[in-house]
Short mmCIF file of C-alpha atoms and ligand atoms in Angstrom, two decimals:
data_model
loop_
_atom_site.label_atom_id
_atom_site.label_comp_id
_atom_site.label_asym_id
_atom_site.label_seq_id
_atom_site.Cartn_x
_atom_site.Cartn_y
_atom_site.Cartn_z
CA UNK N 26 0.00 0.00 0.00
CA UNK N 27 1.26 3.51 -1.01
CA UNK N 28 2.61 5.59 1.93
CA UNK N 29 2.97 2.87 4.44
CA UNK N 30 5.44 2.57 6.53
CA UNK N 31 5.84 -0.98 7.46
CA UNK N 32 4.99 -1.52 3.67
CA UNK N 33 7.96 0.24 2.59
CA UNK N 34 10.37 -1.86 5.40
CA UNK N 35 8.77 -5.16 4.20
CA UNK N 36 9.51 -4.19 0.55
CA UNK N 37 13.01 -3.08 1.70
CA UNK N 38 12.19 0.45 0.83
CA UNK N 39 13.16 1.59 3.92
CA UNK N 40 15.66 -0.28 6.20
CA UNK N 41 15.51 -2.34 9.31
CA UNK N 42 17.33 -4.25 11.57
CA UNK N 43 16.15 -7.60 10.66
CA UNK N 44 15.17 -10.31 13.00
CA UNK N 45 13.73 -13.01 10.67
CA UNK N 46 12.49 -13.23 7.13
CA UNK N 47 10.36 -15.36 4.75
CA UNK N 48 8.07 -15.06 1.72
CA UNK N 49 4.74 -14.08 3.78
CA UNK N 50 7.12 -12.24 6.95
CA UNK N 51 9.10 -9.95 8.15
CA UNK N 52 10.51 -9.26 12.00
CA UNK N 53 12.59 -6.70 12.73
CA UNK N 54 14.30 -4.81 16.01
CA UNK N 55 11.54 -1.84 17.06
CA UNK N 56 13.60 1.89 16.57
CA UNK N 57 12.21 2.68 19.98
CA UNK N 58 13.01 -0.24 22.17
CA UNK N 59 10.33 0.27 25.11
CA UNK N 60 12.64 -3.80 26.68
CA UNK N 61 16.16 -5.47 26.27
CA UNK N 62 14.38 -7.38 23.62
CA UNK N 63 11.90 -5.63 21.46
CA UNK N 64 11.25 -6.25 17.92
CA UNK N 65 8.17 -6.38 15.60
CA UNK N 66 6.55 -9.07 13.57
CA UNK N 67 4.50 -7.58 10.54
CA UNK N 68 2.85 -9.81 7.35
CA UNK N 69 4.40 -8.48 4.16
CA UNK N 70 0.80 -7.91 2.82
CA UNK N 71 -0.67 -4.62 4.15
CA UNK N 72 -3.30 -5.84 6.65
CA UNK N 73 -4.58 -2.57 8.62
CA UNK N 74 -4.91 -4.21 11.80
CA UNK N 75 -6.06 -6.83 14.62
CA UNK N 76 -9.18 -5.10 13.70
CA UNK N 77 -9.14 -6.43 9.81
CA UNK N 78 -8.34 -10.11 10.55
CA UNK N 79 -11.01 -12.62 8.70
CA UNK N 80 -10.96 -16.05 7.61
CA UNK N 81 -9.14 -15.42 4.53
CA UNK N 82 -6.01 -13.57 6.37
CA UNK N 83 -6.11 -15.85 9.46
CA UNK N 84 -4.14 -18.36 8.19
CA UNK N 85 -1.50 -15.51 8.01
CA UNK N 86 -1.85 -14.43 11.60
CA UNK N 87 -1.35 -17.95 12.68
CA UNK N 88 2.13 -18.37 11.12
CA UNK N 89 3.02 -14.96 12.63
CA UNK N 90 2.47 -16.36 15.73
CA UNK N 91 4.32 -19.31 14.51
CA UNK N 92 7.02 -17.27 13.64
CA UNK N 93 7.20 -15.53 16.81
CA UNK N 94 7.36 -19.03 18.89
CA UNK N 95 10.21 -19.81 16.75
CA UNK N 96 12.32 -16.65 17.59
CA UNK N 97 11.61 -16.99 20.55
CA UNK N 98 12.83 -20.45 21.13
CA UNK N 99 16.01 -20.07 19.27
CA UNK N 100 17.34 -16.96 20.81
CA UNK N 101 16.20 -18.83 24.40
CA UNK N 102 13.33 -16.30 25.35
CA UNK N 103 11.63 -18.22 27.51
CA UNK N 104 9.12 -15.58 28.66
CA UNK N 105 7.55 -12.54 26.44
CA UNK N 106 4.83 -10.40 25.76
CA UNK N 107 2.88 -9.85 22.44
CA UNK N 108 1.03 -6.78 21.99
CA UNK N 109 -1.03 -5.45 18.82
CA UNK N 110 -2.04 -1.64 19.57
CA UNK N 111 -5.63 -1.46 17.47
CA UNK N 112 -6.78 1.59 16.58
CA UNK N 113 -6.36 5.32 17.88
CA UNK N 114 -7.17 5.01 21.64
CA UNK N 115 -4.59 1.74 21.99
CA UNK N 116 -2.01 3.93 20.52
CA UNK N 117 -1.54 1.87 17.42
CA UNK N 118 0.66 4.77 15.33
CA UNK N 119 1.56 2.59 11.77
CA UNK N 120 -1.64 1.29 10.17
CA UNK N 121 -0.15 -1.84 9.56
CA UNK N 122 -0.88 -4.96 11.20
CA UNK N 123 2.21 -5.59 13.19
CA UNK N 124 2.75 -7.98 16.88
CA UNK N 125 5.46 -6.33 19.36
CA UNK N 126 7.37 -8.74 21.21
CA UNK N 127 8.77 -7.70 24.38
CA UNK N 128 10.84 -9.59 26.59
CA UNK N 129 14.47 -9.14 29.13
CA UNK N 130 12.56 -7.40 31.92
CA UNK N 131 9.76 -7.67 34.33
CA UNK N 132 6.65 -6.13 32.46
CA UNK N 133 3.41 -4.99 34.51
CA UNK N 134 -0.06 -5.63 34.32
CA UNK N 135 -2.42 -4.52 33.64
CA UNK N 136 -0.38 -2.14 31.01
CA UNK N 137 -0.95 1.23 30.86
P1 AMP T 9 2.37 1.09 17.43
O1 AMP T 9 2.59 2.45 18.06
O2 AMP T 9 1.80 0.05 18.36
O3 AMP T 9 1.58 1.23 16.15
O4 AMP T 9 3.79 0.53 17.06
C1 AMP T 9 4.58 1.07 16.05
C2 AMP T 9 6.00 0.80 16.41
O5 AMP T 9 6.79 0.99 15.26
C3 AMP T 9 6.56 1.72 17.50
O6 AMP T 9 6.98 0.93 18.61
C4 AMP T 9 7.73 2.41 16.80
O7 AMP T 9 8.84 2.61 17.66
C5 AMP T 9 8.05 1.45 15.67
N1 AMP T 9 8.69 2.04 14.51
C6 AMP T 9 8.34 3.18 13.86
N2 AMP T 9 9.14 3.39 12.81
C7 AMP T 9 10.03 2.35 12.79
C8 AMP T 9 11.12 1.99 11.94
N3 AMP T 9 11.49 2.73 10.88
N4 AMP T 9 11.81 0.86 12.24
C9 AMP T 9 11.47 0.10 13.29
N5 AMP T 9 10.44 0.38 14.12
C10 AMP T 9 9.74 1.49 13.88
ZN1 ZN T 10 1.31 -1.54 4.90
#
């Protein structure tokens, strides 16, 4: 999608510190690590958000989680947190469906 961020990392438009990579994903380290271990997990198709998951786009999701159980493991992660900000009062900022994993601290709850 024109003028979208995340679009423009996936496409390698715009560079990232890459995590992982395959044909339907992309992870990368977040520019404004809020842990020790921060990094995103976006689909290389624009999908808007949690809020424009269906049945046809599910089977996406699911290997983005997947994908982020496999990171996980293999850097030895044992204990994270995935967040999706959704929509203006969540504080999602890049209209692009994207899953932060955080991890290498103690992280509250409920979150802020
Ligand atoms: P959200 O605010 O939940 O929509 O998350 C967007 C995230 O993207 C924020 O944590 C930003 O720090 C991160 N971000 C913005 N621009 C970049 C970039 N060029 N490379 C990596 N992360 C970015
Ligand atoms: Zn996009």
């Amino acid at each position: 999608m024109a003028d979208c961020l995340f679009c423009k990392i996936a496409a390698g438009e715009i560079p990232s510190s890459k995590v992982y990579e395959d044909d339907q994903v992309l992870a990368f380290k977040d520019i404004d690590p809020q842990a020790p271990v921060h990094f995103l997990v976006i689909p290389k198709q624009h999908i808007d958000s949690c809020a424009a998951i269906d049945a046809q786009n599910a089977p996406l999701v699911a290997h983005i989680f997947e994908v982020i159980a496999r990171i996980t493991k293999e850097e030895g992660i044992e204990s994270f947190r995935v967040v999706s900000n959704t929509g203006e009062q969540a504080g999602q900022s890049v209209k692009h469906l994207h899953f932060h994993v955080l991890a290498g601290r103690s992280l509250a709850w409920p979150p802020g």
